[in-house]
PDB file of C-alpha atoms in Angstrom:
ATOM      1  CA  MET W  35      74.599  -8.989  -7.177  1.00  0.00           C
ATOM      2  CA  ARG W  36      72.126  -6.635  -5.465  1.00  0.00           C
ATOM      3  CA  LYS W  37      69.842  -7.044  -8.471  1.00  0.00           C
ATOM      4  CA  ASN W  38      69.658 -10.697  -8.310  1.00  0.00           C
ATOM      5  CA  LEU W  39      68.982 -10.392  -4.476  1.00  0.00           C
ATOM      6  CA  LEU W  40      66.034  -8.032  -5.220  1.00  0.00           C
ATOM      7  CA  LYS W  41      64.769 -10.553  -7.944  1.00  0.00           C
ATOM      8  CA  ILE W  42      65.088 -13.538  -5.564  1.00  0.00           C
ATOM      9  CA  SER W  43      63.275 -11.462  -2.683  1.00  0.00           C
ATOM     10  CA  VAL W  44      60.497 -10.560  -5.151  1.00  0.00           C
ATOM     11  CA  LEU W  45      60.195 -14.224  -6.188  1.00  0.00           C
ATOM     12  CA  GLY W  46      60.075 -15.422  -2.788  1.00  0.00           C
ATOM     13  CA  ILE W  47      57.280 -12.998  -1.856  1.00  0.00           C
ATOM     14  CA  ILE W  48      55.292 -14.210  -4.882  1.00  0.00           C
ATOM     15  CA  LEU W  49      55.990 -17.881  -3.951  1.00  0.00           C
ATOM     16  CA  ILE W  50      54.807 -17.140  -0.463  1.00  0.00           C
ATOM     17  CA  ALA W  51      51.614 -15.451  -1.443  1.00  0.00           C
ATOM     18  CA  LEU W  52      50.744 -18.320  -4.037  1.00  0.00           C
ATOM     19  CA  PHE W  53      51.614 -20.961  -1.350  1.00  0.00           C
ATOM     20  CA  ASN W  54      49.242 -19.128   1.041  1.00  0.00           C
ATOM     21  CA  SER W  55      46.477 -18.711  -1.464  1.00  0.00           C
ATOM     22  CA  CYS W  56      46.861 -22.441  -2.267  1.00  0.00           C
ATOM     23  CA  SER W  57      46.894 -23.571   1.321  1.00  0.00           C
ATOM     24  CA  SER W  58      43.876 -21.612   2.348  1.00  0.00           C
ATOM     25  CA  PRO W  59      41.083 -22.719  -0.189  1.00  0.00           C
ATOM     26  CA  LYS W  60      37.723 -20.855  -0.613  1.00  0.00           C
ATOM     27  CA  VAL W  61      34.727 -22.270   1.553  1.00  0.00           C
ATOM     28  CA  ASP W  62      31.352 -21.666   0.483  1.00  0.00           C
ATOM     29  CA  LEU W  63      29.418 -20.954   3.640  1.00  0.00           C
ATOM     30  CA  LYS W  64      25.854 -21.513   3.256  1.00  0.00           C
ATOM     31  CA  LEU W  65      22.711 -23.490   4.313  1.00  0.00           C
ATOM     32  CA  ASN W  66      22.467 -27.049   3.234  1.00  0.00           C
ATOM     33  CA  LEU W  67      19.495 -28.431   4.861  1.00  0.00           C
ATOM     34  CA  GLU W  68      17.537 -31.768   4.310  1.00  0.00           C
ATOM     35  CA  ASN W  69      13.649 -31.898   3.902  1.00  0.00           C
ATOM     36  CA  GLY W  70      11.993 -33.164   7.088  1.00  0.00           C
ATOM     37  CA  LYS W  71      14.984 -32.408   9.463  1.00  0.00           C
ATOM     38  CA  SER W  72      14.280 -30.552  12.799  1.00  0.00           C
ATOM     39  CA  TYR W  73      16.450 -28.413  14.835  1.00  0.00           C
ATOM     40  CA  LEU W  74      15.861 -27.683  18.504  1.00  0.00           C
ATOM     41  CA  MET W  75      17.480 -24.135  19.281  1.00  0.00           C
ATOM     42  CA  ALA W  76      17.953 -22.674  22.870  1.00  0.00           C
ATOM     43  CA  TYR W  77      18.282 -18.920  23.151  1.00  0.00           C
ATOM     44  CA  GLN W  78      19.506 -17.537  26.366  1.00  0.00           C
ATOM     45  CA  ALA W  79      20.123 -13.765  27.207  1.00  0.00           C
ATOM     46  CA  ASP W  80      21.324 -12.215  30.323  1.00  0.00           C
ATOM     47  CA  MET W  81      21.179  -8.421  30.476  1.00  0.00           C
ATOM     48  CA  LYS W  82      21.995  -5.655  33.037  1.00  0.00           C
ATOM     49  CA  MET W  83      20.737  -2.200  32.547  1.00  0.00           C
ATOM     50  CA  ASN W  84      21.497   0.696  34.722  1.00  0.00           C
ATOM     51  CA  GLN W  85      19.662   4.091  34.522  1.00  0.00           C
ATOM     52  CA  LYS W  86      20.266   7.207  36.531  1.00  0.00           C
ATOM     53  CA  ILE W  87      17.026   9.130  37.457  1.00  0.00           C
ATOM     54  CA  MET W  88      17.171  12.476  39.371  1.00  0.00           C
ATOM     55  CA  GLY W  89      20.437  11.255  40.704  1.00  0.00           C
ATOM     56  CA  MET W  90      19.277   7.868  41.532  1.00  0.00           C
ATOM     57  CA  SER W  91      21.105   4.614  40.172  1.00  0.00           C
ATOM     58  CA  ILE W  92      18.478   2.132  39.213  1.00  0.00           C
ATOM     59  CA  ASP W  93      19.558  -1.531  38.233  1.00  0.00           C
ATOM     60  CA  VAL W  94      17.486  -3.871  36.135  1.00  0.00           C
ATOM     61  CA  ILE W  95      18.525  -7.353  35.738  1.00  0.00           C
ATOM     62  CA  MET W  96      16.817  -9.511  33.027  1.00  0.00           C
ATOM     63  CA  LYS W  97      17.057 -13.273  31.955  1.00  0.00           C
ATOM     64  CA  VAL W  98      15.288 -14.727  28.885  1.00  0.00           C
ATOM     65  CA  ASP W  99      15.205 -18.519  28.169  1.00  0.00           C
ATOM     66  CA  MET W 100      13.608 -19.355  24.954  1.00  0.00           C
ATOM     67  CA  GLU W 101      13.347 -22.730  22.908  1.00  0.00           C
ATOM     68  CA  LEU W 102      12.188 -22.806  19.238  1.00  0.00           C
ATOM     69  CA  LEU W 103      11.864 -25.889  17.088  1.00  0.00           C
ATOM     70  CA  PHE W 104      13.006 -25.506  13.316  1.00  0.00           C
ATOM     71  CA  LYS W 105      11.704 -27.907  10.803  1.00  0.00           C
ATOM     72  CA  THR W 106      12.387 -27.930   7.057  1.00  0.00           C
ATOM     73  CA  ILE W 107       8.835 -28.753   5.584  1.00  0.00           C
ATOM     74  CA  GLY W 108       9.776 -28.144   1.831  1.00  0.00           C
ATOM     75  CA  PHE W 109      11.185 -25.737  -0.809  1.00  0.00           C
ATOM     76  CA  ASP W 110       9.766 -22.839  -2.716  1.00  0.00           C
ATOM     77  CA  LYS W 111      10.003 -22.481  -6.551  1.00  0.00           C
ATOM     78  CA  ASP W 112      13.340 -20.879  -6.027  1.00  0.00           C
ATOM     79  CA  SER W 113      14.621 -23.686  -4.021  1.00  0.00           C
ATOM     80  CA  ASN W 114      14.585 -21.603  -0.762  1.00  0.00           C
ATOM     81  CA  TYR W 115      13.891 -23.392   2.311  1.00  0.00           C
ATOM     82  CA  ILE W 116      10.455 -23.380   3.964  1.00  0.00           C
ATOM     83  CA  MET W 117      10.818 -23.674   7.704  1.00  0.00           C
ATOM     84  CA  GLU W 118       8.113 -24.428  10.234  1.00  0.00           C
ATOM     85  CA  THR W 119       8.881 -22.577  13.528  1.00  0.00           C
ATOM     86  CA  THR W 120       7.488 -23.696  16.793  1.00  0.00           C
ATOM     87  CA  TYR W 121       7.586 -22.068  20.090  1.00  0.00           C
ATOM     88  CA  GLN W 122       8.538 -24.636  22.772  1.00  0.00           C
ATOM     89  CA  THR W 123       9.190 -22.421  25.774  1.00  0.00           C
ATOM     90  CA  MET W 124       9.420 -18.542  26.486  1.00  0.00           C
ATOM     91  CA  ASN W 125      10.389 -17.680  30.049  1.00  0.00           C
ATOM     92  CA  TYR W 126      11.441 -14.203  31.415  1.00  0.00           C
ATOM     93  CA  LYS W 127      12.848 -12.967  34.847  1.00  0.00           C
ATOM     94  CA  MET W 128      13.381  -9.764  35.847  1.00  0.00           C
ATOM     95  CA  ASN W 129      14.698  -7.985  39.063  1.00  0.00           C
ATOM     96  CA  ALA W 130      14.398  -4.378  39.546  1.00  0.00           C
ATOM     97  CA  GLN W 131      15.302  -2.622  42.886  1.00  0.00           C
ATOM     98  CA  GLY W 132      14.993  -5.974  44.685  1.00  0.00           C
ATOM     99  CA  GLN W 133      11.564  -6.821  43.220  1.00  0.00           C
ATOM    100  CA  ASN W 134      11.514  -9.997  41.110  1.00  0.00           C
ATOM    101  CA  ILE W 135       8.950 -10.517  38.305  1.00  0.00           C
ATOM    102  CA  GLU W 136       8.589 -13.709  36.312  1.00  0.00           C
ATOM    103  CA  PHE W 137       6.383 -14.885  33.568  1.00  0.00           C
ATOM    104  CA  GLY W 138       6.422 -17.460  30.658  1.00  0.00           C
ATOM    105  CA  THR W 139       5.013 -20.486  29.114  1.00  0.00           C
ATOM    106  CA  ASP W 140       6.408 -22.718  32.052  1.00  0.00           C
ATOM    107  CA  LYS W 141       4.783 -20.824  34.994  1.00  0.00           C
ATOM    108  CA  ILE W 142       2.326 -22.890  36.907  1.00  0.00           C
ATOM    109  CA  SER W 143       0.363 -19.896  37.963  1.00  0.00           C
ATOM    110  CA  LYS W 144      -1.494 -18.296  34.931  1.00  0.00           C
ATOM    111  CA  ASP W 145      -2.927 -15.361  37.084  1.00  0.00           C
ATOM    112  CA  SER W 146      -1.087 -12.526  35.324  1.00  0.00           C
ATOM    113  CA  ILE W 147      -2.094 -11.306  31.973  1.00  0.00           C
ATOM    114  CA  MET W 148       1.572 -11.820  30.662  1.00  0.00           C
ATOM    115  CA  ASN W 149       1.572 -15.510  31.833  1.00  0.00           C
ATOM    116  CA  LYS W 150      -1.845 -15.905  29.989  1.00  0.00           C
ATOM    117  CA  VAL W 151      -0.399 -14.522  26.907  1.00  0.00           C
ATOM    118  CA  PHE W 152       2.934 -16.363  27.103  1.00  0.00           C
ATOM    119  CA  SER W 153       1.206 -19.798  27.629  1.00  0.00           C
ATOM    120  CA  LEU W 154      -0.668 -19.390  24.550  1.00  0.00           C
ATOM    121  CA  PHE W 155       2.363 -19.153  22.637  1.00  0.00           C
ATOM    122  CA  LYS W 156       3.700 -22.653  23.506  1.00  0.00           C
ATOM    123  CA  GLY W 157       3.333 -24.998  20.593  1.00  0.00           C
ATOM    124  CA  LYS W 158       2.313 -22.262  18.087  1.00  0.00           C
ATOM    125  CA  SER W 159       3.797 -22.346  14.982  1.00  0.00           C
ATOM    126  CA  PHE W 160       4.556 -20.097  11.701  1.00  0.00           C
ATOM    127  CA  THR W 161       6.782 -20.461   8.654  1.00  0.00           C
ATOM    128  CA  MET W 162       9.602 -18.627   7.416  1.00  0.00           C
ATOM    129  CA  VAL W 163      11.416 -18.936   4.045  1.00  0.00           C
ATOM    130  CA  PHE W 164      15.254 -18.751   3.907  1.00  0.00           C
ATOM    131  CA  ASP W 165      17.465 -18.760   0.946  1.00  0.00           C
ATOM    132  CA  LYS W 166      20.900 -20.587   1.145  1.00  0.00           C
ATOM    133  CA  ARG W 167      22.563 -17.476   2.600  1.00  0.00           C
ATOM    134  CA  GLY W 168      20.232 -17.316   5.694  1.00  0.00           C
ATOM    135  CA  LYS W 169      18.395 -14.360   4.377  1.00  0.00           C
ATOM    136  CA  ILE W 170      14.678 -14.445   5.439  1.00  0.00           C
ATOM    137  CA  ILE W 171      12.636 -13.932   2.366  1.00  0.00           C
ATOM    138  CA  ASP W 172       9.148 -14.247   3.884  1.00  0.00           C
ATOM    139  CA  VAL W 173       7.268 -14.816   7.201  1.00  0.00           C
ATOM    140  CA  GLN W 174       3.860 -16.340   7.158  1.00  0.00           C
ATOM    141  CA  GLY W 175       1.301 -17.183   9.912  1.00  0.00           C
ATOM    142  CA  PHE W 176       2.454 -15.034  12.635  1.00  0.00           C
ATOM    143  CA  ASP W 177      -0.476 -12.656  12.322  1.00  0.00           C
ATOM    144  CA  SER W 178      -2.852 -15.380  12.835  1.00  0.00           C
ATOM    145  CA  ILE W 179      -1.092 -16.453  16.152  1.00  0.00           C
ATOM    146  CA  MET W 180      -1.271 -12.910  17.410  1.00  0.00           C
ATOM    147  CA  SER W 181      -5.015 -12.781  16.594  1.00  0.00           C
ATOM    148  CA  SER W 182      -5.627 -16.058  18.464  1.00  0.00           C
ATOM    149  CA  LEU W 183      -3.783 -14.754  21.425  1.00  0.00           C
ATOM    150  CA  PHE W 184      -6.259 -12.028  21.907  1.00  0.00           C
ATOM    151  CA  GLU W 185      -9.534 -13.425  20.685  1.00  0.00           C
ATOM    152  CA  ASN W 186     -10.502 -14.467  24.126  1.00  0.00           C
ATOM    153  CA  ASN W 187     -10.158 -10.994  25.762  1.00  0.00           C
ATOM    154  CA  LEU W 188      -7.628 -11.845  28.263  1.00  0.00           C
ATOM    155  CA  VAL W 189      -7.879  -8.169  29.514  1.00  0.00           C
ATOM    156  CA  GLU W 190     -11.287  -6.816  30.505  1.00  0.00           C
ATOM    157  CA  ASP W 191     -10.037  -3.317  30.066  1.00  0.00           C
ATOM    158  CA  SER W 192     -10.354  -2.387  26.540  1.00  0.00           C
ATOM    159  CA  SER W 193      -7.775   0.275  26.691  1.00  0.00           C
ATOM    160  CA  LYS W 194      -5.334  -2.165  28.177  1.00  0.00           C
ATOM    161  CA  MET W 195      -6.064  -4.694  25.771  1.00  0.00           C
ATOM    162  CA  LYS W 196      -5.199  -2.173  23.091  1.00  0.00           C
ATOM    163  CA  GLU W 197      -1.890  -1.495  24.847  1.00  0.00           C
ATOM    164  CA  VAL W 198      -0.803  -5.140  25.223  1.00  0.00           C
ATOM    165  CA  LYS W 199      -1.798  -5.931  21.555  1.00  0.00           C
ATOM    166  CA  GLU W 200       0.210  -2.930  20.205  1.00  0.00           C
ATOM    167  CA  LEU W 201       3.194  -4.036  22.408  1.00  0.00           C
ATOM    168  CA  PHE W 202       3.118  -7.606  21.170  1.00  0.00           C
ATOM    169  CA  ASN W 203       2.592  -6.362  17.498  1.00  0.00           C
ATOM    170  CA  LYS W 204       5.579  -4.101  17.721  1.00  0.00           C
ATOM    171  CA  ASN W 205       7.838  -6.808  19.187  1.00  0.00           C
ATOM    172  CA  PHE W 206       6.448 -10.050  17.568  1.00  0.00           C
ATOM    173  CA  GLY W 207       4.739  -8.994  14.342  1.00  0.00           C
ATOM    174  CA  GLU W 208       5.574 -10.605  11.117  1.00  0.00           C
ATOM    175  CA  GLU W 209       8.044  -7.684  10.004  1.00  0.00           C
ATOM    176  CA  SER W 210       9.618  -7.526  13.436  1.00  0.00           C
ATOM    177  CA  ILE W 211      10.226 -11.367  13.396  1.00  0.00           C
ATOM    178  CA  LYS W 212      11.637 -11.104   9.832  1.00  0.00           C
ATOM    179  CA  ASN W 213      14.113  -8.318  10.999  1.00  0.00           C
ATOM    180  CA  ASN W 214      14.996  -9.909  14.376  1.00  0.00           C
ATOM    181  CA  PHE W 215      15.467 -13.361  12.954  1.00  0.00           C
ATOM    182  CA  SER W 216      17.814 -12.015  10.386  1.00  0.00           C
ATOM    183  CA  SER W 217      20.532 -11.423  13.210  1.00  0.00           C
ATOM    184  CA  PHE W 218      20.320 -15.218  14.077  1.00  0.00           C
ATOM    185  CA  PHE W 219      20.910 -16.326  10.401  1.00  0.00           C
ATOM    186  CA  GLY W 220      22.263 -13.547   8.180  1.00  0.00           C
ATOM    187  CA  TYR W 221      25.867 -14.218   8.869  1.00  0.00           C
ATOM    188  CA  PHE W 222      26.847 -15.936   5.664  1.00  0.00           C
ATOM    189  CA  PRO W 223      28.954 -14.054   3.025  1.00  0.00           C
ATOM    190  CA  GLU W 224      27.864 -13.617  -0.536  1.00  0.00           C
ATOM    191  CA  LYS W 225      30.660 -15.727  -1.988  1.00  0.00           C
ATOM    192  CA  GLY W 226      33.343 -18.162  -0.746  1.00  0.00           C
ATOM    193  CA  VAL W 227      35.809 -17.116   1.906  1.00  0.00           C
ATOM    194  CA  SER W 228      39.230 -18.136   3.081  1.00  0.00           C
ATOM    195  CA  ILE W 229      40.331 -18.417   6.763  1.00  0.00           C
ATOM    196  CA  GLY W 230      41.365 -15.052   7.768  1.00  0.00           C
ATOM    197  CA  GLU W 231      38.971 -13.392   5.267  1.00  0.00           C
ATOM    198  CA  LYS W 232      36.601 -10.831   6.509  1.00  0.00           C
ATOM    199  CA  TRP W 233      32.880  -9.425   5.251  1.00  0.00           C
ATOM    200  CA  ASN W 234      30.253  -7.176   6.462  1.00  0.00           C
ATOM    201  CA  ASN W 235      26.450  -6.832   6.732  1.00  0.00           C
ATOM    202  CA  LYS W 236      24.073  -4.256   8.198  1.00  0.00           C
ATOM    203  CA  ILE W 237      20.865  -5.161   9.712  1.00  0.00           C
ATOM    204  CA  THR W 238      18.023  -3.394  11.676  1.00  0.00           C
ATOM    205  CA  ILE W 239      16.545  -4.889  14.777  1.00  0.00           C
ATOM    206  CA  ASN W 240      13.118  -3.823  15.957  1.00  0.00           C
ATOM    207  CA  SER W 241      11.913  -4.016  19.398  1.00  0.00           C
ATOM    208  CA  MET W 242      10.642  -1.101  21.536  1.00  0.00           C
ATOM    209  CA  PHE W 243      12.632   0.964  19.058  1.00  0.00           C
ATOM    210  CA  ALA W 244      15.142   0.176  16.116  1.00  0.00           C
ATOM    211  CA  PHE W 245      18.688  -0.548  16.240  1.00  0.00           C
ATOM    212  CA  ASN W 246      21.169  -0.423  13.319  1.00  0.00           C
ATOM    213  CA  VAL W 247      23.728  -3.030  13.618  1.00  0.00           C
ATOM    214  CA  ASP W 248      26.974  -3.008  11.264  1.00  0.00           C
ATOM    215  CA  ASN W 249      28.404  -6.392  11.528  1.00  0.00           C
ATOM    216  CA  GLN W 250      31.903  -7.448  10.473  1.00  0.00           C
ATOM    217  CA  TYR W 251      32.459 -11.318  10.262  1.00  0.00           C
ATOM    218  CA  GLU W 252      35.739 -13.142  10.094  1.00  0.00           C
ATOM    219  CA  PHE W 253      36.332 -16.726   9.093  1.00  0.00           C
ATOM    220  CA  ILE W 254      38.489 -17.959  12.015  1.00  0.00           C
ATOM    221  CA  ASP W 255      39.225 -21.375  11.403  1.00  0.00           C
ATOM    222  CA  SER W 256      37.593 -24.862  10.506  1.00  0.00           C
ATOM    223  CA  LYS W 257      37.907 -27.821  12.730  1.00  0.00           C
ATOM    224  CA  ASP W 258      35.975 -30.596  14.642  1.00  0.00           C
ATOM    225  CA  ASN W 259      33.399 -30.540  11.799  1.00  0.00           C
ATOM    226  CA  LEU W 260      32.564 -26.931  12.574  1.00  0.00           C
ATOM    227  CA  TYR W 261      33.366 -23.537  10.917  1.00  0.00           C
ATOM    228  CA  ASN W 262      34.091 -20.826  13.460  1.00  0.00           C
ATOM    229  CA  ILE W 263      33.257 -17.215  12.710  1.00  0.00           C
ATOM    230  CA  GLY W 264      34.169 -14.357  14.674  1.00  0.00           C
ATOM    231  CA  ILE W 265      32.008 -11.110  14.984  1.00  0.00           C
ATOM    232  CA  GLN W 266      32.612  -7.560  15.743  1.00  0.00           C
ATOM    233  CA  SER W 267      29.746  -5.009  15.647  1.00  0.00           C
ATOM    234  CA  ASN W 268      28.788  -1.341  15.994  1.00  0.00           C
ATOM    235  CA  ILE W 269      25.317  -0.632  17.230  1.00  0.00           C
ATOM    236  CA  LYS W 270      23.482   2.474  17.196  1.00  0.00           C
ATOM    237  CA  THR W 271      19.511   3.580  17.603  1.00  0.00           C
ATOM    238  CA  ASP W 272      17.802   4.660  14.464  1.00  0.00           C
ATOM    239  CA  LEU W 273      17.152   8.253  15.733  1.00  0.00           C
ATOM    240  CA  LYS W 274      14.060   8.399  13.262  1.00  0.00           C
ATOM    241  CA  LYS W 275      12.643   5.215  14.968  1.00  0.00           C
ATOM    242  CA  SER W 276      13.738   5.555  18.505  1.00  0.00           C
ATOM    243  CA  THR W 277      10.776   7.387  20.242  1.00  0.00           C
ATOM    244  CA  MET W 278       8.266   5.743  22.612  1.00  0.00           C
ATOM    245  CA  GLU W 279       5.658   6.940  24.760  1.00  0.00           C
ATOM    246  CA  VAL W 280       5.740   6.245  28.664  1.00  0.00           C
ATOM    247  CA  GLN W 281       2.752   7.261  30.764  1.00  0.00           C
ATOM    248  CA  GLY W 282       1.911  10.001  28.480  1.00  0.00           C
ATOM    249  CA  MET W 283       5.423  11.473  28.164  1.00  0.00           C
ATOM    250  CA  GLU W 284       7.698  11.060  25.014  1.00  0.00           C
ATOM    251  CA  MET W 285      10.895   9.419  25.479  1.00  0.00           C
ATOM    252  CA  LYS W 286      13.642   9.574  22.800  1.00  0.00           C
ATOM    253  CA  PHE W 287      16.617   7.235  22.943  1.00  0.00           C
ATOM    254  CA  ASP W 288      20.102   7.958  21.696  1.00  0.00           C
ATOM    255  CA  LEU W 289      22.328   4.986  22.291  1.00  0.00           C
ATOM    256  CA  LYS W 290      25.280   3.219  20.767  1.00  0.00           C
ATOM    257  CA  GLY W 291      27.681   0.566  21.452  1.00  0.00           C
ATOM    258  CA  THR W 292      29.720  -2.478  20.449  1.00  0.00           C
ATOM    259  CA  GLN W 293      29.122  -6.331  20.505  1.00  0.00           C
ATOM    260  CA  SER W 294      31.704  -9.300  19.727  1.00  0.00           C
ATOM    261  CA  GLY W 295      31.528 -12.992  20.055  1.00  0.00           C
ATOM    262  CA  PHE W 296      31.781 -16.170  17.954  1.00  0.00           C
ATOM    263  CA  ILE W 297      29.266 -18.370  15.802  1.00  0.00           C
ATOM    264  CA  LYS W 298      30.092 -21.896  15.337  1.00  0.00           C
ATOM    265  CA  ILE W 299      28.133 -23.661  12.364  1.00  0.00           C
ATOM    266  CA  ASP W 300      28.033 -27.274  11.340  1.00  0.00           C
ATOM    267  CA  GLN W 301      30.014 -27.838   8.141  1.00  0.00           C
ATOM    268  CA  LYS W 302      27.535 -30.216   6.652  1.00  0.00           C
ATOM    269  CA  THR W 303      24.219 -28.214   7.301  1.00  0.00           C
ATOM    270  CA  GLY W 304      25.450 -24.641   7.772  1.00  0.00           C
ATOM    271  CA  TRP W 305      23.099 -24.621  10.777  1.00  0.00           C
ATOM    272  CA  ILE W 306      24.061 -22.936  14.051  1.00  0.00           C
ATOM    273  CA  LYS W 307      25.842 -25.294  16.537  1.00  0.00           C
ATOM    274  CA  GLU W 308      26.660 -22.717  19.120  1.00  0.00           C
ATOM    275  CA  SER W 309      27.083 -18.888  19.474  1.00  0.00           C
ATOM    276  CA  GLU W 310      27.903 -16.355  22.257  1.00  0.00           C
ATOM    277  CA  ILE W 311      27.712 -12.484  21.733  1.00  0.00           C
ATOM    278  CA  LYS W 312      28.587  -9.865  24.413  1.00  0.00           C
ATOM    279  CA  GLN W 313      27.317  -6.514  24.042  1.00  0.00           C
ATOM    280  CA  LYS W 314      27.769  -3.136  25.572  1.00  0.00           C
ATOM    281  CA  ILE W 315      25.605  -0.117  25.058  1.00  0.00           C
ATOM    282  CA  VAL W 316      25.728   3.479  26.402  1.00  0.00           C
ATOM    283  CA  GLY W 317      23.792   6.483  25.925  1.00  0.00           C
ATOM    284  CA  ASP W 318      20.651   8.346  27.257  1.00  0.00           C
ATOM    285  CA  ALA W 319      16.837   8.852  26.771  1.00  0.00           C
ATOM    286  CA  ARG W 320      15.493  12.382  26.630  1.00  0.00           C
ATOM    287  CA  MET W 321      12.068  12.747  28.220  1.00  0.00           C
ATOM    288  CA  SER W 322       9.703  15.505  27.920  1.00  0.00           C
ATOM    289  CA  LYS W 323       7.362  16.455  30.644  1.00  0.00           C
ATOM    290  CA  SER W 324       6.173  19.957  29.662  1.00  0.00           C
ATOM    291  CA  GLU W 325       2.688  19.311  31.001  1.00  0.00           C
ATOM    292  CA  ILE W 326       3.798  18.602  34.477  1.00  0.00           C
ATOM    293  CA  PRO W 327       4.146  21.990  36.660  1.00  0.00           C
ATOM    294  CA  GLY W 328       7.850  23.053  36.689  1.00  0.00           C
ATOM    295  CA  GLY W 329       8.447  20.488  33.975  1.00  0.00           C
ATOM    296  CA  GLY W 330      10.528  20.821  30.878  1.00  0.00           C
ATOM    297  CA  ASN W 331      12.998  18.260  29.437  1.00  0.00           C
ATOM    298  CA  PHE W 332      15.279  15.896  31.370  1.00  0.00           C
ATOM    299  CA  THR W 333      17.725  13.053  30.302  1.00  0.00           C
ATOM    300  CA  ILE W 334      18.247   9.665  31.810  1.00  0.00           C
ATOM    301  CA  PRO W 335      21.814   8.214  31.242  1.00  0.00           C
ATOM    302  CA  TYR W 336      21.721   4.375  30.338  1.00  0.00           C
ATOM    303  CA  THR W 337      24.251   1.505  30.239  1.00  0.00           C
ATOM    304  CA  ILE W 338      23.325  -1.715  28.978  1.00  0.00           C
ATOM    305  CA  GLU W 339      25.472  -4.892  29.037  1.00  0.00           C
ATOM    306  CA  SER W 340      24.188  -8.213  27.819  1.00  0.00           C
ATOM    307  CA  THR W 341      25.389 -11.637  26.836  1.00  0.00           C
ATOM    308  CA  THR W 342      23.423 -13.772  24.265  1.00  0.00           C
ATOM    309  CA  LYS W 343      23.884 -17.491  23.801  1.00  0.00           C
ATOM    310  CA  ILE W 344      22.359 -19.705  21.061  1.00  0.00           C
ATOM    311  CA  PHE W 345      22.987 -23.450  20.947  1.00  0.00           C
ATOM    312  CA  LEU W 346      21.604 -26.608  19.339  1.00  0.00           C
ATOM    313  CA  LYS W 347      19.965 -29.091  21.747  1.00  0.00           C
TER     314      LYS W 347
END
């Protein structure tokens, strides 16, 4: 009798497993874009950064609003998508210790160097090549944008001009664009997945310094013509690429943290419909001031919290 019950139990488990596998079919998540179609994407980021210097707590609040128009303009020999990407707007707001700073494409006043540069971004286009899994194969035309921004000598001081160019090339150069946009589109799995299934990928995001991001995605559900994907990530600075110079002093960052959120993609096109990612990063920056009398090394603790939203307009 016990043997029969055991056989029935095992059979029941097998049947349940078979039922679950049949009731949750694999979905091939990928891009399926039409030639000539355009997608106006809005990007919003809110960040609060706290740093403690010599016992003083300093808060910096930043808000970024950007709109990009993506248009499929053709296919390469491997059937990858060739996307024309055009800057519509780029606006930044920052509050530090009660002082407000604003610059961007929509500012009426073009007096500052940053407003002049960002106003020139508006309407500028470059191309990116995507495969069906959202991997960016190539970026073309961005270096020519950078050249056009600075050909009119926006800054009379040549050393200041060099500093501004290096800043923009590091944050907006073709290799940086390729890496950073991978975080927008690199969430597709390599094969079909069922609801509840998870997959991983690792990317590097380059800005003032490099972050290594280990992402884990989960296929949450499928409804309202959307696929809902959850994301959990671990973030850590690349210690080999985390040093920058500030006013002649070396500043080395050691930061780590997590992020979580969701991505909703259109079932027909695979394009992002909406996403929201919350991030918290903690750590410190070690600065060397050995050339200053009584100097040495000192550490600045950092806490950074941000929310990033992307949505189709």
